[in-house]
Structures are given as structure tokens and as C-alpha cells.
Amino acid sequence: MSNARVAHLTRRGILAAGGALGLGAALAACGDDDKSGGSSGKGTTAAGSGPWSFKDDRGTTVKLDKTPANIVAFVGVAAALHDYGVEVKGVFGPTTTKDGKADVQAGDMDVSKLTVLGNAWGQFNVEKYAALAPDVLITTMFDAAGTLWYVPDESKDKIAKLAPSVGISAYDRQLTVPLQRVWALAESLGADLTASKVVDAKKRFEAASTRLRAAAKAHPDIKVLAGSAAQSLFYVSGTNLSVDLEYFKALGVNFVEPSASVLKKSGGWYEDLSWENVDKYRADVIMMDDRSATIQPADITEATWKKLPAVQAGQVIARSPEPIFSYDKCVAMVENLAKALETAKKVS
């Protein structure tokens, strides 16, 4: 079994457990050498207008005779493209909750109108995928090997034969990099990036980032912990592989950080704690994984959790370890952390 596969299983194990890249760990931290959009010339105009190409974060250039019309994407990528006015034919990954409502990763999409190829890890209906006559499959990647997120290993070869794929990396880079890459991808697919809604969202994101930087500078003593809850374990995220946490850290946020030796056991992503030891780290603000695979703060019954100073002070906020990479969707996560720092009491 390759190291890439082991890492992939590890992250999924956390996801299933509720810990997840989670803690925000699953994402990324630094920067991408290739920040260009990868679109070719005027292949950025309306679908069907001419040849199209896009260089993804694996270094793979996908070339088609025309701009893709039948797009299938991981739900979070589809949600980001939707914000830019680009719609997909099918999605895979957490799309609906048990009650049929839109999963947090579905963003503003009308999930009742989507063809869902699989709603959970390991689910991907290849026959249904083929019936969509896909032009391209688009998803994220959370390792250096370029493993396509939520594309099952057992069927990846069959899937690859039906359409080329585009991978957007969310590994080892700051949040702004995948935001820029999805922006470029959307443009290549025909999005109007001069639309007032799109321009306004980008300005709001930049303003929120400025606000967070100022809040972190004004409150350097406020310690923030990124956590994720599972039935038997609590996960504390490291920040060096996580796109959102690494970005926030670059803006000056003071994070609780497990030691490098402890993080090494999980490939750098997280430290797992028993609920009895959930008070190992002192924090003033706790950011909790908001994905549906995890236990949400209101549903945590462990007495040790309820005794944490940040919990008792009501200083727990939501966090999206797998952000929807549109500026519109990333504004709230930056603003929420800024507000938390501005208003937090020192309790650690």
C-alpha cells in the first residue's frame, strides 16, 4: 500500500470519526508555485465557444475541443462554481443530510435538482456517471500525491476512462491559493467575474481578512484551538497542512499547536485525545468542525467538554475544514473568527 493511500485513509478515518481533516487540519498551508489560471487564451468565454484547456494542480493540462458543458464535480467544488454562475450536471460527496436537506458542503445549490452519484465516502455510481456523458470531472486534493478527493480507489480507473479530470489542491498552501485557482477555473468555464456579486464578494473577503489581521494584532494573548468531535475521540488540529488555519496563522492568529512529534503520528494533521484528556490544552476560543460527519458542539454530552473554560464562556465557533472555495463562502469564516477574537474573554 502506497504512502499516499495510507495518508488518504488516515484523513478519511478522521472524517468518519468526526475528526477530520477536520480540525481544519485537512487542508492546507503554504502556497502554490503555479498560481496561473491555466486557461488558454479566450477559452474563458461561454461554453461551446472554442477549444478549452486548463492546467490543474497536478501539472496535468486537460484539453477539449470546446468548453465543458457536462461537468461533474465534488460537491464543494460544485458549490463554489455555482457561486460564479457555473452549474454542474452531477456531484459526489456529502450533498444531503439524513433528512434530505442540503449538507453544509452543498452551499447555495438546490440539491433537489442535482444528480448525486454518491453521498458518502466510497459511494460513486459509475453507471450513472457514464449516463451523464461527462466532459470533465473536477475535485479537490488533500495530499502531495494528487489523490482525487472522494473518487474511490476501487473504481478510479473506470471513472478515469469516461472523462478527463481536474484536481484543485487544498494541501500545504494558504486559503487564498485554492480560492485563486477556483476563480481561474470558473473563468475558464465561462463565469463572468466582473459581475457585481462576484466583485463584491472578493472585496468583502479582503475586508474580512484585514479585520482579522487587526483583531489578531490587538488580541495576541487569545489562544485559539481547532477541534473536531467523534464518538470516542476529540481531535486537535495542527495548522501546517490546513489551508484555512495556515491562512489565519499568517494573519497573526495565536493557535494552540500540538508538538511536531505528536503530529507526526498522523502525518502532520492532528492529535487525537480521549474525552478524559480533552482539557490537555488551554484555549480561549475553540473552532469546531461543522461538517455533518462530525459531532456538533450542541450534541456533545461529555462532562469534560462542558467544563472547558472556552465552552463555559460561550466562546465556541464553527469552522469549515473543507471550505467552499468561492470568495462569497469564505467571507463568513474569516469574519466569524475576527469577531471571536474581538469579543473573547481571556479564560485560559
GROMACS .gro file of C-alpha atoms in nm:
model
  348
    1MET     CA    1   0.000   0.000   0.000
    2SER     CA    2   0.146   0.337  -0.101
    3ASN     CA    3   0.214   0.619   0.143
    4ALA     CA    4  -0.038   0.831  -0.045
    5ARG     CA    5  -0.307   0.570   0.010
    6VAL     CA    6  -0.221   0.541   0.377
    7ALA     CA    7  -0.248   0.917   0.417
    8HIS     CA    8  -0.576   0.917   0.230
    9LEU     CA    9  -0.721   0.651   0.456
   10THR     CA   10  -0.596   0.835   0.762
   11ARG     CA   11  -0.778   1.153   0.668
   12ARG     CA   12  -1.093   0.962   0.586
   13GLY     CA   13  -1.067   0.782   0.916
   14ILE     CA   14  -1.077   1.115   1.086
   15LEU     CA   15  -1.366   1.226   0.873
   16ALA     CA   16  -1.568   0.919   0.952
   17ALA     CA   17  -1.483   0.952   1.316
   18GLY     CA   18  -1.578   1.311   1.309
   19GLY     CA   19  -1.228   1.435   1.347
   20ALA     CA   20  -1.143   1.501   1.001
   21LEU     CA   21  -0.901   1.683   0.816
   22GLY     CA   22  -1.110   1.832   1.042
   23LEU     CA   23  -0.984   2.029   1.273
   24GLY     CA   24  -0.911   2.207   0.997
   25ALA     CA   25  -0.635   2.001   0.952
   26ALA     CA   26  -0.714   1.855   0.643
   27LEU     CA   27  -0.639   2.149   0.447
   28ALA     CA   28  -0.357   2.346   0.356
   29ALA     CA   29  -0.092   2.581   0.430
   30CYS     CA   30   0.158   2.750   0.215
   31GLY     CA   31   0.138   2.848  -0.142
   32ASP     CA   32   0.130   2.711  -0.491
   33ASP     CA   33   0.406   2.762  -0.738
   34ASP     CA   34   0.157   2.767  -1.023
   35LYS     CA   35  -0.098   3.036  -0.949
   36SER     CA   36  -0.199   3.093  -1.308
   37GLY     CA   37  -0.547   3.002  -1.410
   38GLY     CA   38  -0.431   2.756  -1.668
   39SER     CA   39  -0.695   2.854  -1.920
   40SER     CA   40  -0.587   2.900  -2.277
   41GLY     CA   41  -0.644   3.235  -2.437
   42LYS     CA   42  -1.010   3.302  -2.492
   43GLY     CA   43  -1.110   2.959  -2.381
   44THR     CA   44  -1.254   3.157  -2.091
   45THR     CA   45  -1.565   3.258  -2.280
   46ALA     CA   46  -1.906   3.093  -2.294
   47ALA     CA   47  -1.934   2.717  -2.309
   48GLY     CA   48  -1.905   2.574  -2.658
   49SER     CA   49  -1.726   2.878  -2.799
   50GLY     CA   50  -1.400   2.711  -2.884
   51PRO     CA   51  -1.106   2.500  -2.764
   52TRP     CA   52  -1.062   2.479  -2.389
   53SER     CA   53  -0.769   2.385  -2.172
   54PHE     CA   54  -0.685   2.406  -1.804
   55LYS     CA   55  -0.366   2.313  -1.619
   56ASP     CA   56  -0.456   2.166  -1.282
   57ASP     CA   57  -0.253   2.140  -0.963
   58ARG     CA   58  -0.105   1.804  -1.059
   59GLY     CA   59   0.055   1.977  -1.354
   60THR     CA   60  -0.188   1.799  -1.586
   61THR     CA   61  -0.330   2.004  -1.873
   62VAL     CA   62  -0.676   1.899  -1.984
   63LYS     CA   63  -0.756   1.994  -2.344
   64LEU     CA   64  -1.100   1.974  -2.503
   65ASP     CA   65  -1.247   2.087  -2.835
   66LYS     CA   66  -1.489   2.314  -2.651
   67THR     CA   67  -1.559   2.447  -2.305
   68PRO     CA   68  -1.705   2.168  -2.088
   69ALA     CA   69  -2.083   2.170  -2.061
   70ASN     CA   70  -2.138   1.840  -1.880
   71ILE     CA   71  -1.939   1.895  -1.562
   72VAL     CA   72  -1.932   1.653  -1.271
   73ALA     CA   73  -1.767   1.774  -0.953
   74PHE     CA   74  -1.709   1.709  -0.587
   75VAL     CA   75  -1.994   1.884  -0.410
   76GLY     CA   76  -1.778   2.155  -0.251
   77VAL     CA   77  -1.622   2.244  -0.586
   78ALA     CA   78  -1.967   2.242  -0.749
   79ALA     CA   79  -2.090   2.481  -0.479
   80ALA     CA   80  -1.802   2.719  -0.547
   81LEU     CA   81  -1.862   2.711  -0.923
   82HIS     CA   82  -2.231   2.774  -0.857
   83ASP     CA   83  -2.137   3.096  -0.680
   84TYR     CA   84  -1.967   3.204  -1.001
   85GLY     CA   85  -2.264   3.111  -1.219
   86VAL     CA   86  -2.124   2.781  -1.349
   87GLU     CA   87  -2.358   2.486  -1.299
   88VAL     CA   88  -2.272   2.115  -1.296
   89LYS     CA   89  -2.461   1.807  -1.417
   90GLY     CA   90  -2.366   1.579  -1.129
   91VAL     CA   91  -2.199   1.582  -0.790
   92PHE     CA   92  -2.038   1.338  -0.549
   93GLY     CA   93  -1.954   1.373  -0.182
   94PRO     CA   94  -2.167   1.495   0.113
   95THR     CA   95  -2.462   1.662  -0.062
   96THR     CA   96  -2.766   1.594   0.155
   97THR     CA   97  -2.817   1.523   0.523
   98LYS     CA   98  -3.021   1.233   0.659
   99ASP     CA   99  -3.335   1.447   0.648
  100GLY     CA  100  -3.280   1.534   0.283
  101LYS     CA  101  -3.167   1.890   0.340
  102ALA     CA  102  -2.859   2.041   0.183
  103ASP     CA  103  -2.532   1.944   0.350
  104VAL     CA  104  -2.313   2.231   0.464
  105GLN     CA  105  -2.075   2.148   0.177
  106ALA     CA  106  -2.351   2.200  -0.081
  107GLY     CA  107  -2.352   2.574  -0.029
  108ASP     CA  108  -2.637   2.753  -0.206
  109MET     CA  109  -2.709   2.482  -0.462
  110ASP     CA  110  -3.061   2.342  -0.497
  111VAL     CA  111  -2.976   1.983  -0.409
  112SER     CA  112  -3.315   1.860  -0.531
  113LYS     CA  113  -3.204   1.939  -0.885
  114LEU     CA  114  -2.867   1.767  -0.867
  115THR     CA  115  -2.775   1.421  -0.990
  116VAL     CA  116  -2.594   1.275  -0.691
  117LEU     CA  117  -2.350   0.997  -0.776
  118GLY     CA  118  -2.266   0.924  -0.414
  119ASN     CA  119  -2.343   1.098  -0.089
  120ALA     CA  120  -2.080   0.936   0.133
  121TRP     CA  121  -1.722   0.814   0.125
  122GLY     CA  122  -1.675   0.520  -0.111
  123GLN     CA  123  -2.001   0.588  -0.295
  124PHE     CA  124  -1.970   0.671  -0.664
  125ASN     CA  125  -2.219   0.533  -0.915
  126VAL     CA  126  -2.006   0.479  -1.224
  127GLU     CA  127  -2.303   0.380  -1.442
  128LYS     CA  128  -2.492   0.697  -1.352
  129TYR     CA  129  -2.175   0.895  -1.413
  130ALA     CA  130  -2.137   0.746  -1.761
  131ALA     CA  131  -2.502   0.826  -1.839
  132LEU     CA  132  -2.428   1.195  -1.783
  133ALA     CA  133  -2.179   1.185  -2.071
  134PRO     CA  134  -1.931   1.389  -1.865
  135ASP     CA  135  -1.687   1.625  -2.032
  136VAL     CA  136  -1.476   1.665  -1.721
  137LEU     CA  137  -1.461   1.564  -1.354
  138ILE     CA  138  -1.340   1.825  -1.104
  139THR     CA  139  -1.245   1.770  -0.742
  140THR     CA  140  -1.003   1.876  -0.472
  141MET     CA  141  -0.687   1.706  -0.348
  142PHE     CA  142  -0.555   1.674   0.006
  143ASP     CA  143  -0.214   1.513  -0.036
  144ALA     CA  144   0.109   1.567  -0.221
  145ALA     CA  145   0.040   1.269  -0.445
  146GLY     CA  146  -0.258   1.436  -0.607
  147THR     CA  147  -0.519   1.181  -0.495
  148LEU     CA  148  -0.859   1.291  -0.624
  149TRP     CA  149  -1.083   1.356  -0.323
  150TYR     CA  150  -1.385   1.127  -0.290
  151VAL     CA  151  -1.302   0.932  -0.606
  152PRO     CA  152  -1.295   0.570  -0.480
  153ASP     CA  153  -0.974   0.377  -0.535
  154GLU     CA  154  -1.163   0.068  -0.642
  155SER     CA  155  -1.336   0.245  -0.931
  156LYS     CA  156  -1.097   0.529  -1.013
  157ASP     CA  157  -0.966   0.358  -1.328
  158LYS     CA  158  -1.317   0.311  -1.470
  159ILE     CA  159  -1.402   0.670  -1.382
  160ALA     CA  160  -1.083   0.799  -1.546
  161LYS     CA  161  -1.173   0.633  -1.877
  162LEU     CA  162  -1.502   0.822  -1.903
  163ALA     CA  163  -1.370   1.178  -1.885
  164PRO     CA  164  -1.052   1.371  -1.801
  165SER     CA  165  -1.016   1.509  -1.450
  166VAL     CA  166  -0.909   1.838  -1.298
  167GLY     CA  167  -0.765   1.847  -0.946
  168ILE     CA  168  -0.750   2.161  -0.732
  169SER     CA  169  -0.506   2.122  -0.445
  170ALA     CA  170  -0.608   2.207  -0.089
  171TYR     CA  171  -0.287   2.069   0.055
  172ASP     CA  172   0.006   2.261   0.202
  173ARG     CA  173  -0.095   2.611   0.097
  174GLN     CA  174  -0.287   2.907   0.232
  175LEU     CA  175  -0.658   2.956   0.168
  176THR     CA  176  -0.603   3.227  -0.089
  177VAL     CA  177  -0.432   2.988  -0.330
  178PRO     CA  178  -0.722   2.745  -0.394
  179LEU     CA  179  -0.951   3.049  -0.395
  180GLN     CA  180  -0.747   3.192  -0.682
  181ARG     CA  181  -0.734   2.858  -0.860
  182VAL     CA  182  -1.111   2.803  -0.849
  183TRP     CA  183  -1.159   3.164  -0.958
  184ALA     CA  184  -0.941   3.093  -1.264
  185LEU     CA  185  -1.116   2.764  -1.328
  186ALA     CA  186  -1.457   2.930  -1.314
  187GLU     CA  187  -1.339   3.196  -1.557
  188SER     CA  188  -1.220   2.929  -1.799
  189LEU     CA  189  -1.563   2.768  -1.778
  190GLY     CA  190  -1.739   3.087  -1.880
  191ALA     CA  191  -1.802   3.265  -1.550
  192ASP     CA  192  -1.846   3.641  -1.557
  193LEU     CA  193  -1.601   3.752  -1.291
  194THR     CA  194  -1.690   4.116  -1.346
  195ALA     CA  195  -2.044   4.058  -1.218
  196SER     CA  196  -2.119   4.287  -0.925
  197LYS     CA  197  -2.199   3.996  -0.691
  198VAL     CA  198  -1.865   3.831  -0.765
  199VAL     CA  199  -1.663   4.150  -0.736
  200ASP     CA  200  -1.839   4.242  -0.412
  201ALA     CA  201  -1.769   3.901  -0.259
  202LYS     CA  202  -1.398   3.933  -0.331
  203LYS     CA  203  -1.390   4.281  -0.175
  204ARG     CA  204  -1.575   4.153   0.133
  205PHE     CA  205  -1.326   3.868   0.171
  206GLU     CA  206  -1.034   4.109   0.153
  207ALA     CA  207  -1.201   4.340   0.406
  208ALA     CA  208  -1.268   4.046   0.638
  209SER     CA  209  -0.904   3.942   0.615
  210THR     CA  210  -0.792   4.293   0.704
  211ARG     CA  211  -1.030   4.286   1.000
  212LEU     CA  212  -0.895   3.950   1.119
  213ARG     CA  213  -0.535   4.070   1.095
  214ALA     CA  214  -0.623   4.373   1.306
  215ALA     CA  215  -0.812   4.162   1.561
  216ALA     CA  216  -0.522   3.918   1.593
  217LYS     CA  217  -0.277   4.205   1.641
  218ALA     CA  218  -0.500   4.365   1.905
  219HIS     CA  219  -0.552   4.039   2.096
  220PRO     CA  220  -0.230   3.836   2.069
  221ASP     CA  221  -0.297   3.669   2.403
  222ILE     CA  222  -0.618   3.499   2.286
  223LYS     CA  223  -0.542   3.135   2.215
  224VAL     CA  224  -0.748   2.952   1.952
  225LEU     CA  225  -0.787   2.574   1.929
  226ALA     CA  226  -0.922   2.397   1.620
  227GLY     CA  227  -1.107   2.083   1.718
  228SER     CA  228  -1.331   1.810   1.587
  229ALA     CA  229  -1.552   1.572   1.779
  230ALA     CA  230  -1.608   1.200   1.728
  231GLN     CA  231  -1.784   0.944   1.943
  232SER     CA  232  -1.478   0.830   2.133
  233LEU     CA  233  -1.213   1.087   2.043
  234PHE     CA  234  -1.150   1.459   2.024
  235TYR     CA  235  -0.909   1.579   1.757
  236VAL     CA  236  -0.686   1.883   1.792
  237SER     CA  237  -0.562   2.010   1.461
  238GLY     CA  238  -0.216   2.115   1.366
  239THR     CA  239  -0.202   2.417   1.138
  240ASN     CA  240   0.079   2.341   0.895
  241LEU     CA  241  -0.122   2.145   0.636
  242SER     CA  242  -0.454   2.321   0.664
  243VAL     CA  243  -0.550   2.592   0.414
  244ASP     CA  244  -0.777   2.786   0.644
  245LEU     CA  245  -0.568   2.756   0.962
  246GLU     CA  246  -0.244   2.833   0.785
  247TYR     CA  247  -0.402   3.145   0.637
  248PHE     CA  248  -0.538   3.255   0.972
  249LYS     CA  249  -0.199   3.189   1.131
  250ALA     CA  250  -0.033   3.405   0.864
  251LEU     CA  251  -0.273   3.683   0.963
  252GLY     CA  252  -0.145   3.658   1.320
  253VAL     CA  253  -0.394   3.432   1.496
  254ASN     CA  254  -0.240   3.259   1.801
  255PHE     CA  255  -0.322   2.889   1.768
  256VAL     CA  256  -0.280   2.606   2.015
  257GLU     CA  257  -0.039   2.374   1.836
  258PRO     CA  258   0.032   2.009   1.923
  259SER     CA  259   0.403   1.926   1.918
  260ALA     CA  260   0.565   1.818   1.593
  261SER     CA  261   0.644   1.476   1.738
  262VAL     CA  262   0.280   1.417   1.827
  263LEU     CA  263   0.153   1.543   1.491
  264LYS     CA  264   0.399   1.317   1.311
  265LYS     CA  265   0.191   1.015   1.409
  266SER     CA  266  -0.093   1.139   1.186
  267GLY     CA  267   0.122   1.267   0.905
  268GLY     CA  268   0.113   1.616   1.048
  269TRP     CA  269  -0.262   1.662   1.064
  270TYR     CA  270  -0.386   1.622   1.421
  271GLU     CA  271  -0.352   1.486   1.772
  272ASP     CA  272  -0.629   1.260   1.896
  273LEU     CA  273  -0.733   1.282   2.259
  274SER     CA  274  -0.967   1.073   2.469
  275TRP     CA  275  -1.255   1.270   2.611
  276GLU     CA  276  -1.100   1.227   2.954
  277ASN     CA  277  -0.799   1.427   2.831
  278VAL     CA  278  -0.985   1.688   2.628
  279ASP     CA  279  -0.857   1.955   2.867
  280LYS     CA  280  -0.493   1.892   2.774
  281TYR     CA  281  -0.471   2.229   2.602
  282ARG     CA  282  -0.593   2.561   2.737
  283ALA     CA  283  -0.775   2.779   2.485
  284ASP     CA  284  -0.984   3.094   2.488
  285VAL     CA  285  -1.169   3.022   2.163
  286ILE     CA  286  -1.249   2.682   2.014
  287MET     CA  287  -1.323   2.639   1.644
  288MET     CA  288  -1.527   2.323   1.584
  289ASP     CA  289  -1.557   2.122   1.264
  290ASP     CA  290  -1.901   2.194   1.115
  291ARG     CA  291  -1.922   1.902   0.872
  292SER     CA  292  -2.209   1.659   0.900
  293ALA     CA  293  -1.976   1.365   0.966
  294THR     CA  294  -1.874   1.520   1.297
  295ILE     CA  295  -2.050   1.568   1.630
  296GLN     CA  296  -2.158   1.928   1.670
  297PRO     CA  297  -2.094   2.122   1.994
  298ALA     CA  298  -2.461   2.129   2.097
  299ASP     CA  299  -2.467   1.749   2.083
  300ILE     CA  300  -2.153   1.683   2.286
  301THR     CA  301  -2.255   1.536   2.620
  302GLU     CA  302  -1.912   1.469   2.769
  303ALA     CA  303  -1.873   1.638   3.109
  304THR     CA  304  -1.508   1.715   3.039
  305TRP     CA  305  -1.610   1.914   2.734
  306LYS     CA  306  -1.868   2.114   2.924
  307LYS     CA  307  -1.607   2.209   3.185
  308LEU     CA  308  -1.369   2.364   2.934
  309PRO     CA  309  -1.333   2.738   3.008
  310ALA     CA  310  -1.398   2.837   2.644
  311VAL     CA  311  -1.714   2.625   2.637
  312GLN     CA  312  -1.841   2.770   2.964
  313ALA     CA  313  -1.770   3.121   2.834
  314GLY     CA  314  -1.966   3.051   2.516
  315GLN     CA  315  -1.656   3.107   2.305
  316VAL     CA  316  -1.704   2.821   2.058
  317ILE     CA  317  -1.746   2.895   1.686
  318ALA     CA  318  -1.793   2.686   1.375
  319ARG     CA  319  -1.514   2.602   1.135
  320SER     CA  320  -1.516   2.461   0.782
  321PRO     CA  321  -1.215   2.231   0.736
  322GLU     CA  322  -1.320   2.179   0.374
  323PRO     CA  323  -1.406   2.531   0.265
  324ILE     CA  324  -1.619   2.603  -0.038
  325PHE     CA  325  -1.356   2.783  -0.243
  326SER     CA  326  -1.551   3.086  -0.354
  327TYR     CA  327  -1.488   3.427  -0.202
  328ASP     CA  328  -1.854   3.454  -0.107
  329LYS     CA  329  -1.845   3.141   0.105
  330CYS     CA  330  -1.512   3.218   0.268
  331VAL     CA  331  -1.613   3.563   0.395
  332ALA     CA  332  -1.814   3.433   0.690
  333MET     CA  333  -1.542   3.201   0.817
  334VAL     CA  334  -1.295   3.489   0.830
  335GLU     CA  335  -1.545   3.734   0.980
  336ASN     CA  336  -1.656   3.486   1.246
  337LEU     CA  337  -1.303   3.432   1.369
  338ALA     CA  338  -1.234   3.806   1.367
  339LYS     CA  339  -1.546   3.869   1.576
  340ALA     CA  340  -1.450   3.589   1.815
  341LEU     CA  341  -1.108   3.744   1.876
  342GLU     CA  342  -1.255   4.093   1.916
  343THR     CA  343  -1.505   3.982   2.179
  344ALA     CA  344  -1.334   3.690   2.355
  345LYS     CA  345  -1.255   3.700   2.724
  346LYS     CA  346  -0.921   3.561   2.837
  347VAL     CA  347  -1.017   3.234   3.007
  348SER     CA  348  -0.713   3.013   2.953
   0.00000   0.00000   0.00000
